[in-house]
CSV table of C-alpha atoms in Angstrom, one decimal:
chain,number,residue,atom,x,y,z
A,11,UNK,CA,40.0,-12.6,7.8
A,12,UNK,CA,37.7,-9.6,7.0
A,13,UNK,CA,35.5,-10.3,4.0
A,14,UNK,CA,35.4,-7.6,1.3
A,15,UNK,CA,32.1,-6.0,0.4
A,16,UNK,CA,32.0,-8.0,-2.9
A,17,UNK,CA,32.4,-11.2,-0.9
A,18,UNK,CA,29.7,-10.2,1.6
A,19,UNK,CA,27.3,-9.4,-1.3
A,20,UNK,CA,28.2,-12.7,-2.9
A,21,UNK,CA,27.5,-14.5,0.3
A,22,UNK,CA,24.0,-12.9,0.5
A,23,UNK,CA,23.3,-13.9,-3.1
A,24,UNK,CA,24.4,-17.5,-2.7
A,25,UNK,CA,22.5,-17.9,0.6
A,26,UNK,CA,19.3,-16.5,-0.9
A,27,UNK,CA,19.6,-18.7,-4.0
A,28,UNK,CA,19.7,-21.7,-1.6
A,29,UNK,CA,17.0,-20.7,0.9
A,30,UNK,CA,14.7,-18.3,-1.0
A,31,UNK,CA,13.0,-15.1,0.1
A,32,UNK,CA,9.7,-14.9,2.0
A,33,UNK,CA,6.5,-15.2,0.0
A,34,UNK,CA,5.6,-11.6,0.7
A,35,UNK,CA,8.9,-10.3,-0.7
A,36,UNK,CA,8.5,-12.5,-3.8
A,37,UNK,CA,5.0,-11.1,-4.3
A,38,UNK,CA,6.4,-7.5,-4.1
A,39,UNK,CA,9.0,-8.4,-6.8
A,40,UNK,CA,6.3,-10.0,-8.9
A,41,UNK,CA,4.6,-6.5,-8.8
A,42,UNK,CA,7.9,-5.0,-10.0
A,43,UNK,CA,8.0,-7.5,-12.9
A,44,UNK,CA,4.5,-6.6,-13.9
A,45,UNK,CA,5.3,-2.9,-13.9
A,46,UNK,CA,8.5,-3.6,-15.9
A,47,UNK,CA,6.6,-5.8,-18.5
A,48,UNK,CA,4.0,-3.1,-19.0
A,49,UNK,CA,6.6,-0.4,-19.6
A,50,UNK,CA,8.5,-2.7,-22.0
A,51,UNK,CA,5.4,-3.7,-24.0
A,52,UNK,CA,4.5,-0.1,-24.4
A,53,UNK,CA,7.9,0.7,-25.8
A,54,UNK,CA,7.8,-1.9,-28.5
A,55,UNK,CA,6.6,0.4,-31.3
A,56,UNK,CA,9.4,3.0,-30.7
A,57,UNK,CA,12.2,3.5,-33.2
A,58,UNK,CA,14.8,2.8,-30.6
A,59,UNK,CA,13.3,-0.6,-29.9
A,60,UNK,CA,13.2,-1.4,-33.6
A,61,UNK,CA,16.9,-0.4,-34.0
A,62,UNK,CA,18.2,-2.5,-31.1
A,63,UNK,CA,15.9,-5.4,-32.0
A,64,UNK,CA,17.2,-5.4,-35.6
A,65,UNK,CA,20.8,-5.2,-34.5
A,66,UNK,CA,20.5,-8.0,-32.0
A,67,UNK,CA,18.6,-10.1,-34.4
A,68,UNK,CA,21.3,-9.7,-37.0
A,69,UNK,CA,23.9,-11.0,-34.5
A,70,UNK,CA,22.0,-14.3,-34.4
A,71,UNK,CA,23.0,-17.1,-32.1
A,72,UNK,CA,21.4,-19.8,-30.0
A,73,UNK,CA,17.7,-19.3,-29.4
A,74,UNK,CA,17.8,-19.1,-25.6
A,75,UNK,CA,15.5,-16.3,-24.4
A,76,UNK,CA,12.4,-14.5,-25.5
A,77,UNK,CA,12.4,-10.9,-26.8
A,78,UNK,CA,9.2,-9.2,-25.9
A,79,UNK,CA,6.7,-9.0,-28.8
A,80,UNK,CA,9.3,-10.4,-31.2
A,81,UNK,CA,10.6,-13.6,-32.7
A,82,UNK,CA,12.7,-15.6,-32.8
A,83,UNK,CA,14.3,-16.1,-29.5
A,84,UNK,CA,17.9,-14.9,-29.0
A,85,UNK,CA,21.0,-15.7,-26.9
A,86,UNK,CA,20.4,-14.6,-23.3
A,87,UNK,CA,22.7,-11.5,-23.5
A,88,UNK,CA,21.0,-10.3,-26.7
A,89,UNK,CA,17.5,-10.8,-25.3
A,90,UNK,CA,18.6,-8.9,-22.1
A,91,UNK,CA,19.9,-6.1,-24.3
A,92,UNK,CA,16.6,-5.7,-26.2
A,93,UNK,CA,14.3,-6.1,-23.2
A,94,UNK,CA,16.4,-3.8,-21.1
A,95,UNK,CA,16.2,-1.1,-23.8
A,96,UNK,CA,12.4,-1.6,-23.9
A,97,UNK,CA,12.2,-1.4,-20.1
A,98,UNK,CA,13.9,2.1,-19.9
A,99,UNK,CA,12.8,3.2,-23.4
A,100,UNK,CA,9.9,5.4,-22.2
A,101,UNK,CA,11.4,6.5,-18.9
A,102,UNK,CA,8.4,4.9,-17.1
A,103,UNK,CA,10.4,2.5,-14.9
A,104,UNK,CA,10.7,2.5,-11.1
A,105,UNK,CA,13.2,4.6,-9.1
A,106,UNK,CA,15.1,4.1,-5.9
A,107,UNK,CA,15.7,7.1,-3.6
A,108,UNK,CA,17.9,8.8,-2.6
A,109,UNK,CA,20.3,7.0,-4.9
A,110,UNK,CA,18.2,8.3,-7.9
A,111,UNK,CA,18.5,5.3,-10.1
A,112,UNK,CA,16.2,2.9,-11.9
A,113,UNK,CA,17.2,-0.6,-10.7
A,114,UNK,CA,14.5,-2.9,-12.2
A,115,UNK,CA,15.1,-1.9,-15.8
A,116,UNK,CA,18.7,-3.0,-15.7
A,117,UNK,CA,18.3,-6.1,-13.4
A,118,UNK,CA,15.0,-7.7,-14.3
A,119,UNK,CA,15.7,-8.1,-18.1
A,120,UNK,CA,18.9,-9.9,-17.3
A,121,UNK,CA,17.2,-12.1,-14.7
A,122,UNK,CA,14.3,-13.0,-17.1
A,123,UNK,CA,16.7,-13.9,-19.9
A,124,UNK,CA,18.8,-16.2,-17.8
A,125,UNK,CA,15.9,-17.7,-15.9
A,126,UNK,CA,14.3,-18.7,-19.2
A,127,UNK,CA,17.6,-20.1,-20.5
A,128,UNK,CA,18.2,-22.4,-17.5
A,129,UNK,CA,14.5,-23.3,-16.9
A,130,UNK,CA,14.4,-21.6,-13.5
A,131,UNK,CA,11.3,-21.4,-11.4
A,132,UNK,CA,9.3,-18.2,-10.9
A,133,UNK,CA,10.5,-18.1,-7.3
A,134,UNK,CA,14.2,-18.4,-8.3
A,135,UNK,CA,13.7,-15.6,-10.8
A,136,UNK,CA,12.1,-13.3,-8.1
A,137,UNK,CA,14.9,-14.1,-5.6
A,138,UNK,CA,17.6,-13.3,-8.1
A,139,UNK,CA,15.8,-10.1,-9.2
A,140,UNK,CA,15.5,-8.9,-5.6
A,141,UNK,CA,19.2,-9.5,-4.8
A,142,UNK,CA,20.2,-7.8,-8.1
A,143,UNK,CA,18.1,-4.8,-7.3
A,144,UNK,CA,19.5,-4.7,-3.7
A,145,UNK,CA,23.1,-4.7,-5.0
A,146,UNK,CA,22.3,-2.0,-7.5
A,147,UNK,CA,20.6,0.2,-4.9
A,148,UNK,CA,23.4,-0.3,-2.4
A,149,UNK,CA,26.0,0.7,-5.0
A,150,UNK,CA,23.9,3.8,-5.7
A,151,UNK,CA,23.7,4.6,-2.0
A,152,UNK,CA,27.5,4.3,-1.6
A,153,UNK,CA,27.7,7.0,-4.3
A,154,UNK,CA,25.2,9.3,-2.5
A,155,UNK,CA,26.6,12.4,-0.8
A,156,UNK,CA,24.2,13.5,2.0
A,157,UNK,CA,26.1,16.8,2.5
A,158,UNK,CA,25.3,17.7,-1.1
A,159,UNK,CA,21.9,16.0,-1.1
A,160,UNK,CA,22.8,14.5,-4.5
A,161,UNK,CA,24.3,11.5,-6.3
A,162,UNK,CA,28.0,11.8,-6.8
A,163,UNK,CA,27.5,9.9,-10.1
A,164,UNK,CA,25.1,12.5,-11.3
A,165,UNK,CA,27.4,15.4,-10.2
A,166,UNK,CA,30.0,13.9,-12.5
A,167,UNK,CA,27.6,13.4,-15.4
A,168,UNK,CA,27.5,9.7,-14.9
A,169,UNK,CA,24.3,7.6,-15.3
A,170,UNK,CA,24.2,5.7,-12.0
A,171,UNK,CA,21.5,3.3,-13.3
A,172,UNK,CA,23.7,2.1,-16.1
A,173,UNK,CA,26.8,1.8,-14.0
A,174,UNK,CA,25.4,0.3,-10.8
A,175,UNK,CA,22.7,-1.7,-12.7
A,176,UNK,CA,25.4,-3.7,-14.6
A,177,UNK,CA,26.7,-5.1,-11.3
A,178,UNK,CA,23.2,-5.9,-10.0
A,179,UNK,CA,22.2,-7.5,-13.3
A,180,UNK,CA,25.4,-9.6,-13.1
A,181,UNK,CA,24.7,-10.9,-9.6
A,182,UNK,CA,21.1,-11.8,-10.6
A,183,UNK,CA,22.3,-13.7,-13.7
A,184,UNK,CA,25.0,-15.4,-11.7
A,185,UNK,CA,22.5,-16.6,-9.1
A,186,UNK,CA,20.3,-18.1,-11.8
A,187,UNK,CA,23.3,-19.8,-13.4
A,188,UNK,CA,23.9,-21.5,-10.0
A,189,UNK,CA,27.3,-20.0,-9.4
A,190,UNK,CA,29.0,-20.5,-6.0
A,191,UNK,CA,30.0,-17.8,-3.6
A,192,UNK,CA,33.6,-17.5,-5.0
A,193,UNK,CA,32.3,-17.3,-8.6
A,194,UNK,CA,29.7,-14.7,-7.6
A,195,UNK,CA,32.4,-12.6,-6.1
A,196,UNK,CA,34.2,-12.8,-9.4
A,197,UNK,CA,30.9,-11.8,-11.2
A,198,UNK,CA,30.9,-8.6,-9.2
A,199,UNK,CA,34.6,-8.0,-10.0
A,200,UNK,CA,34.1,-8.6,-13.7
A,201,UNK,CA,30.9,-6.5,-13.9
A,202,UNK,CA,32.7,-3.5,-12.3
A,203,UNK,CA,34.8,-3.3,-15.5
A,204,UNK,CA,31.6,-3.2,-17.7
A,205,UNK,CA,29.3,-0.5,-16.4
A,206,UNK,CA,29.2,2.9,-18.2
A,207,UNK,CA,26.9,5.7,-19.3
A,208,UNK,CA,26.8,9.5,-19.4
A,209,UNK,CA,23.6,11.6,-19.0
A,210,UNK,CA,24.3,14.5,-21.4
A,211,UNK,CA,21.4,13.3,-23.5
A,212,UNK,CA,19.0,14.3,-20.7
A,213,UNK,CA,20.0,17.9,-21.3
A,214,UNK,CA,20.5,18.3,-25.0
A,215,UNK,CA,19.0,15.3,-26.8
A,216,UNK,CA,19.9,12.0,-28.4
A,217,UNK,CA,18.3,8.6,-28.0
A,218,UNK,CA,21.3,6.7,-26.6
A,219,UNK,CA,20.1,7.0,-22.9
A,220,UNK,CA,17.2,4.7,-23.9
A,221,UNK,CA,19.7,1.9,-24.5
A,222,UNK,CA,21.6,2.3,-21.2
A,223,UNK,CA,19.6,-0.3,-19.2
A,224,UNK,CA,19.7,-2.7,-22.2
A,225,UNK,CA,23.4,-2.5,-22.3
A,226,UNK,CA,23.6,-2.9,-18.5
A,227,UNK,CA,21.4,-6.1,-18.7
A,228,UNK,CA,23.5,-7.4,-21.6
A,229,UNK,CA,26.8,-6.7,-19.8
A,230,UNK,CA,25.5,-8.3,-16.6
A,231,UNK,CA,24.7,-11.5,-18.3
A,232,UNK,CA,28.0,-11.5,-20.1
A,233,UNK,CA,29.9,-10.9,-16.8
A,234,UNK,CA,28.1,-13.9,-15.2
A,235,UNK,CA,28.8,-16.1,-18.3
A,236,UNK,CA,32.5,-15.1,-18.1
A,237,UNK,CA,32.7,-16.1,-14.5
A,238,UNK,CA,30.9,-19.3,-15.3
A,239,UNK,CA,33.6,-20.1,-17.8
A,240,UNK,CA,36.5,-19.4,-15.4
A,241,UNK,CA,37.3,-15.7,-15.8
A,242,UNK,CA,38.0,-14.1,-12.4
A,243,UNK,CA,37.6,-10.6,-10.9
A,244,UNK,CA,39.3,-8.9,-8.0
A,245,UNK,CA,37.7,-9.4,-4.6
A,246,UNK,CA,38.4,-5.7,-3.9
A,247,UNK,CA,36.8,-4.5,-7.1
A,248,UNK,CA,34.3,-2.3,-5.2
A,249,UNK,CA,36.4,-0.5,-2.5
A,250,UNK,CA,39.9,-0.9,-3.8
A,251,UNK,CA,42.4,1.8,-4.6
A,252,UNK,CA,41.5,1.5,-8.3
A,253,UNK,CA,38.1,0.0,-7.7
A,254,UNK,CA,34.5,0.8,-8.7
A,255,UNK,CA,33.8,3.5,-6.1
A,256,UNK,CA,37.1,5.3,-6.4
A,257,UNK,CA,36.9,5.3,-10.2
A,258,UNK,CA,33.4,6.7,-10.4
A,259,UNK,CA,33.0,8.7,-7.2
A,260,UNK,CA,36.5,9.6,-6.0
A,261,UNK,CA,37.0,10.0,-2.3
A,262,UNK,CA,33.4,11.0,-1.6
A,263,UNK,CA,32.0,7.5,-1.6
A,264,UNK,CA,30.8,5.7,1.5
A,265,UNK,CA,31.9,2.1,1.3
A,266,UNK,CA,30.0,1.1,4.5
A,267,UNK,CA,26.7,1.6,2.8
A,268,UNK,CA,27.4,-1.4,0.6
A,269,UNK,CA,27.0,-3.8,3.6
A,270,UNK,CA,25.4,-1.9,6.4
A,271,UNK,CA,22.3,-3.9,7.6
A,272,UNK,CA,22.8,-6.3,4.7
A,273,UNK,CA,20.2,-9.0,4.7
A,274,UNK,CA,18.0,-7.2,7.3
A,275,UNK,CA,17.4,-3.7,5.9
A,276,UNK,CA,16.2,-4.0,2.3
A,277,UNK,CA,16.7,-1.1,-0.2
A,278,UNK,CA,14.9,-3.3,-2.8
A,279,UNK,CA,11.7,-2.8,-0.9
A,280,UNK,CA,11.8,1.0,-1.1
A,281,UNK,CA,11.2,1.5,-4.8
A,282,UNK,CA,9.1,4.3,-6.3
A,283,UNK,CA,6.7,3.3,-9.1
A,284,UNK,CA,6.1,6.0,-11.6
A,285,UNK,CA,2.5,7.0,-12.3
A,286,UNK,CA,3.6,9.2,-15.3
A,287,UNK,CA,5.7,8.3,-18.4
A,288,UNK,CA,8.3,11.0,-18.0
A,289,UNK,CA,11.4,11.9,-16.0
A,290,UNK,CA,10.8,11.3,-12.3
A,291,UNK,CA,12.0,14.8,-11.4
A,292,UNK,CA,9.0,16.2,-13.2
A,293,UNK,CA,6.3,14.2,-11.3
A,294,UNK,CA,5.6,16.4,-8.3
A,295,UNK,CA,5.3,19.4,-10.6
A,296,UNK,CA,2.7,17.4,-12.6
A,297,UNK,CA,0.8,16.6,-9.4
A,298,UNK,CA,0.8,20.3,-8.5
A,299,UNK,CA,-0.4,21.2,-12.0
A,300,UNK,CA,-3.2,18.6,-11.8
A,301,UNK,CA,-4.2,20.1,-8.5
A,302,UNK,CA,-4.5,23.5,-10.1
A,303,UNK,CA,-6.5,22.0,-12.9
A,304,UNK,CA,-8.8,20.3,-10.4
A,305,UNK,CA,-9.4,23.7,-8.8
A,306,UNK,CA,-10.7,25.0,-12.0
A,307,UNK,CA,-7.7,27.2,-13.0
A,308,UNK,CA,-8.1,28.2,-16.7
A,309,UNK,CA,-4.8,27.7,-18.5
A,310,UNK,CA,-5.8,30.5,-20.8
A,311,UNK,CA,-5.8,32.9,-17.9
A,312,UNK,CA,-2.3,32.1,-16.7
A,313,UNK,CA,0.3,34.8,-17.3
A,314,UNK,CA,3.3,33.2,-15.6
A,315,UNK,CA,4.2,29.9,-13.9
A,316,UNK,CA,7.1,29.3,-11.5
A,317,UNK,CA,8.2,25.7,-10.9
A,318,UNK,CA,10.3,25.5,-7.7
A,319,UNK,CA,12.3,22.3,-7.5
A,320,UNK,CA,15.4,21.0,-5.6
A,321,UNK,CA,18.5,22.9,-6.8
A,322,UNK,CA,20.2,19.8,-8.2
A,323,UNK,CA,17.1,19.1,-10.4
A,324,UNK,CA,17.2,22.4,-12.2
A,325,UNK,CA,19.9,21.4,-14.7
A,326,UNK,CA,18.0,18.3,-15.7
A,327,UNK,CA,14.5,19.5,-16.2
A,328,UNK,CA,15.0,23.3,-16.6
A,329,UNK,CA,18.2,23.8,-18.6
A,330,UNK,CA,19.1,24.8,-21.2
A,331,UNK,CA,15.9,27.0,-21.0
A,332,UNK,CA,15.5,27.3,-24.7
A,333,UNK,CA,15.5,23.6,-25.2
A,334,UNK,CA,13.2,22.9,-22.4
A,335,UNK,CA,10.4,25.3,-23.5
A,336,UNK,CA,10.6,23.9,-27.1
A,337,UNK,CA,11.6,20.2,-26.8
A,338,UNK,CA,12.9,18.7,-30.1
A,339,UNK,CA,10.9,15.5,-29.7
A,340,UNK,CA,8.3,13.8,-27.5
A,341,UNK,CA,11.0,11.9,-25.6
A,342,UNK,CA,12.8,15.2,-24.8
A,343,UNK,CA,9.6,16.7,-23.7
A,344,UNK,CA,9.5,14.0,-21.0
A,345,UNK,CA,12.6,15.6,-19.5
A,346,UNK,CA,11.2,19.1,-19.5
A,347,UNK,CA,9.8,20.8,-16.5
A,348,UNK,CA,8.0,23.5,-18.6
A,349,UNK,CA,6.5,21.0,-21.1
A,350,UNK,CA,5.3,18.5,-18.4
A,351,UNK,CA,3.5,21.3,-16.6
A,352,UNK,CA,1.8,22.3,-19.8
A,353,UNK,CA,0.9,18.7,-20.5
A,354,UNK,CA,-0.7,18.3,-17.1
A,355,UNK,CA,-2.7,21.5,-17.4
A,356,UNK,CA,-3.8,20.8,-21.0
A,357,UNK,CA,-3.5,17.1,-21.6
A,358,UNK,CA,-4.6,14.2,-19.4
A,359,UNK,CA,-5.3,10.5,-19.6
A,360,UNK,CA,-3.8,7.5,-17.8
A,361,UNK,CA,-3.2,8.3,-14.2
A,362,UNK,CA,-2.9,12.1,-14.9
A,363,UNK,CA,-0.7,12.4,-18.0
A,364,UNK,CA,-0.3,9.7,-20.6
A,365,UNK,CA,2.0,8.5,-23.4
A,366,UNK,CA,-0.1,10.7,-25.8
A,367,UNK,CA,1.1,13.8,-24.0
A,368,UNK,CA,4.7,13.0,-25.0
A,369,UNK,CA,4.5,12.3,-28.7
A,370,UNK,CA,6.4,14.3,-31.3
A,371,UNK,CA,3.0,15.7,-32.4
A,372,UNK,CA,2.2,16.8,-28.8
A,373,UNK,CA,5.4,18.7,-28.4
A,374,UNK,CA,4.6,20.7,-31.5
A,375,UNK,CA,1.3,21.8,-30.2
A,376,UNK,CA,1.2,25.7,-30.3
A,377,UNK,CA,-1.1,25.8,-27.2
A,378,UNK,CA,1.3,23.6,-25.2
A,379,UNK,CA,4.4,25.4,-26.3
A,380,UNK,CA,2.8,28.8,-25.5
A,381,UNK,CA,2.1,27.6,-22.0
A,382,UNK,CA,5.5,26.0,-21.5
A,383,UNK,CA,7.1,29.3,-22.5
A,384,UNK,CA,5.5,30.8,-19.4
A,385,UNK,CA,7.2,28.4,-17.0
A,386,UNK,CA,10.4,29.3,-15.2
A,387,UNK,CA,12.2,26.5,-13.4
A,388,UNK,CA,13.9,27.7,-10.2
A,389,UNK,CA,15.6,26.2,-7.1
A,390,UNK,CA,13.4,26.1,-4.0
A,391,UNK,CA,15.1,25.9,-0.6
A,392,UNK,CA,12.4,23.8,1.0
A,393,UNK,CA,12.4,21.3,-1.9
A,394,UNK,CA,16.2,21.2,-1.8
A,395,UNK,CA,16.1,20.2,1.9
A,396,UNK,CA,13.8,17.2,1.2
A,397,UNK,CA,15.6,16.0,-2.0
A,398,UNK,CA,16.6,13.3,-2.9
A,399,UNK,CA,14.5,11.3,-0.4
A,400,UNK,CA,11.6,12.7,-2.4
A,401,UNK,CA,11.4,14.7,-5.6
A,402,UNK,CA,9.2,17.6,-4.4
A,403,UNK,CA,8.0,20.7,-6.2
A,404,UNK,CA,6.1,23.9,-5.7
A,405,UNK,CA,4.1,25.4,-8.5
A,406,UNK,CA,3.0,29.1,-8.5
A,407,UNK,CA,0.5,30.3,-11.1
A,408,UNK,CA,-0.1,34.0,-11.7
A,409,UNK,CA,-3.3,34.9,-13.5
A,410,UNK,CA,-4.5,37.8,-15.6
A,411,UNK,CA,-6.7,39.0,-12.8
A,412,UNK,CA,-3.7,39.5,-10.5
A,413,UNK,CA,-4.3,36.4,-8.3
A,414,UNK,CA,-1.6,33.9,-7.4
A,415,UNK,CA,-2.2,30.2,-6.7
A,416,UNK,CA,0.3,27.9,-5.1
A,417,UNK,CA,0.5,24.1,-4.9
A,418,UNK,CA,3.3,22.4,-3.0
A,419,UNK,CA,3.9,18.6,-3.3
A,420,UNK,CA,6.4,17.2,-0.9
A,421,UNK,CA,5.7,13.4,-1.1
A,422,UNK,CA,5.8,11.6,-4.5
A,423,UNK,CA,2.9,9.6,-5.7
A,424,UNK,CA,3.9,6.0,-6.2
A,425,UNK,CA,6.5,5.9,-3.4
A,426,UNK,CA,6.5,3.9,-0.1
A,427,UNK,CA,4.8,6.8,1.7
A,428,UNK,CA,2.1,7.3,-1.0
A,429,UNK,CA,1.9,4.1,-3.0
A,430,UNK,CA,-0.2,3.5,-6.0
A,431,UNK,CA,-3.2,1.2,-5.2
A,432,UNK,CA,-3.3,-2.3,-6.6
A,433,UNK,CA,-6.0,-1.0,-9.0
A,434,UNK,CA,-3.8,1.9,-10.1
A,435,UNK,CA,-0.9,-0.5,-10.7
A,436,UNK,CA,-3.2,-2.7,-12.9
A,437,UNK,CA,-4.5,0.4,-14.7
A,438,UNK,CA,-0.9,1.5,-15.4
A,439,UNK,CA,-0.1,-2.0,-16.7
A,440,UNK,CA,-3.1,-2.1,-19.0
A,441,UNK,CA,-2.5,1.4,-20.4
A,442,UNK,CA,1.0,0.3,-21.3
A,443,UNK,CA,0.4,-3.2,-22.5
A,444,UNK,CA,-2.7,-2.5,-24.6
A,445,UNK,CA,-0.6,-0.1,-26.7
A,446,UNK,CA,0.8,-3.3,-28.3
A,447,UNK,CA,-1.1,-6.3,-27.0
A,448,UNK,CA,-4.9,-7.1,-27.2
A,449,UNK,CA,-6.8,-6.7,-23.9
A,450,UNK,CA,-7.1,-10.4,-23.6
A,451,UNK,CA,-3.4,-11.0,-24.1
A,452,UNK,CA,-2.5,-8.2,-21.6
A,453,UNK,CA,-4.8,-9.9,-19.1
A,454,UNK,CA,-3.1,-13.2,-19.6
A,455,UNK,CA,0.4,-11.6,-19.0
A,456,UNK,CA,-0.9,-9.9,-15.8
A,457,UNK,CA,-2.4,-13.2,-14.5
A,458,UNK,CA,0.8,-15.2,-15.3
A,459,UNK,CA,3.0,-12.6,-13.7
A,460,UNK,CA,0.9,-12.7,-10.5
A,461,UNK,CA,1.5,-16.5,-10.4
A,462,UNK,CA,5.3,-16.2,-10.6
A,463,UNK,CA,6.0,-16.8,-6.8
A,464,UNK,CA,4.7,-20.4,-7.2
A,465,UNK,CA,5.4,-21.0,-11.0
A,466,UNK,CA,7.5,-24.0,-11.8
A,467,UNK,CA,9.1,-22.2,-14.8
A,468,UNK,CA,8.5,-19.3,-17.1
A,469,UNK,CA,7.2,-21.2,-20.1
A,470,UNK,CA,3.7,-19.9,-20.0
A,471,UNK,CA,4.7,-16.3,-19.4
A,472,UNK,CA,7.4,-16.2,-22.1
A,473,UNK,CA,5.0,-17.8,-24.5
A,474,UNK,CA,2.5,-15.0,-23.8
A,475,UNK,CA,5.2,-12.3,-24.2
A,476,UNK,CA,6.7,-13.7,-27.4
A,477,UNK,CA,5.9,-12.2,-30.8
């Protein structure tokens, strides 16, 4: 009998839970955990973090899992909710292309919460995280339309990360709970009823998007716990007539991408780590602006800037124009092509631009707003042809002396083809973690995270993370 995609994914999950992944793969995932923890620690002081932490704390319940920089411990679903919100709260989390989603921020908080709850080893945590990320990315790829060079989810205004990430988080949680293959199939079927999220906040404001990965992590743990207690899901939940792909993507989805090369070709090993704390679509433009700055271009001499980007990107970082040239908050500035160009030309810090470039104070800077107002975001045919395998950009600066200067960036910094160095990864972690933790405490977290592949449990790491 032909096995459904959910059954095949469940089989991979169960086999991996029994045999483990190679050391090299586990070490890669430990790097993803380090990046996620840095992003999460940096987000602790935000208002969204305080709101979600306060809400989850008021729920109460069994003290099962650690909330980063907070006490007391909370039930695993609640800890996953808070930590997932932190992970995506500053939009600094990793990206998978061309699915255009952020898998680690949804999957890893769920895996960390359940691993701590059950006393799992570091290796088991990393194995579950890898499979959860793999499932998330494959769902995103099934919803990628190569003819349109875009995600079907995004075309429909759906947040693929939140929707696909719920299923990946559920699989990771189910593995750590020790569920069998049949139960893991049900985990997938249950989680397919739980993912949700729209991306209108990217365009016009609101803080709800920052909670999306937290809710995905929460829902993933709940789905695994429901299966653990006997709730079942349909084996055809992914490809069925009224299943996940049909419901979210209609008849444009490619079911074969769910299982093609499963277990031999790993999407989880092709993640892009963000060097800058803003929407990933803006990064190549930032790199181009940094190159102009390195060439000695005086921002005061610029009369006009044209940012060419892939056509599908324009509506996210360039529209509505009035909102993008005058962001209502620092967070919204991180989704603005014009403002990020201004930040790169006038700001600095970190690996090129820093958290300080996206504060509410920074987006009220008259100098930055005046420069952002000179930026037009337009579709560029060459960039569109590359997207979404990369998020390229071309930036043209026109100066008062009549000269034109062009910088084209086609390969993203931080991706598999242009990775951050180990030193840059540690620099990013420290910049993030030391916003909340002391340098000594940040160093301890980094050291313990690096030891995860051979750690017998998470006790030392969670103690270092706890408030």
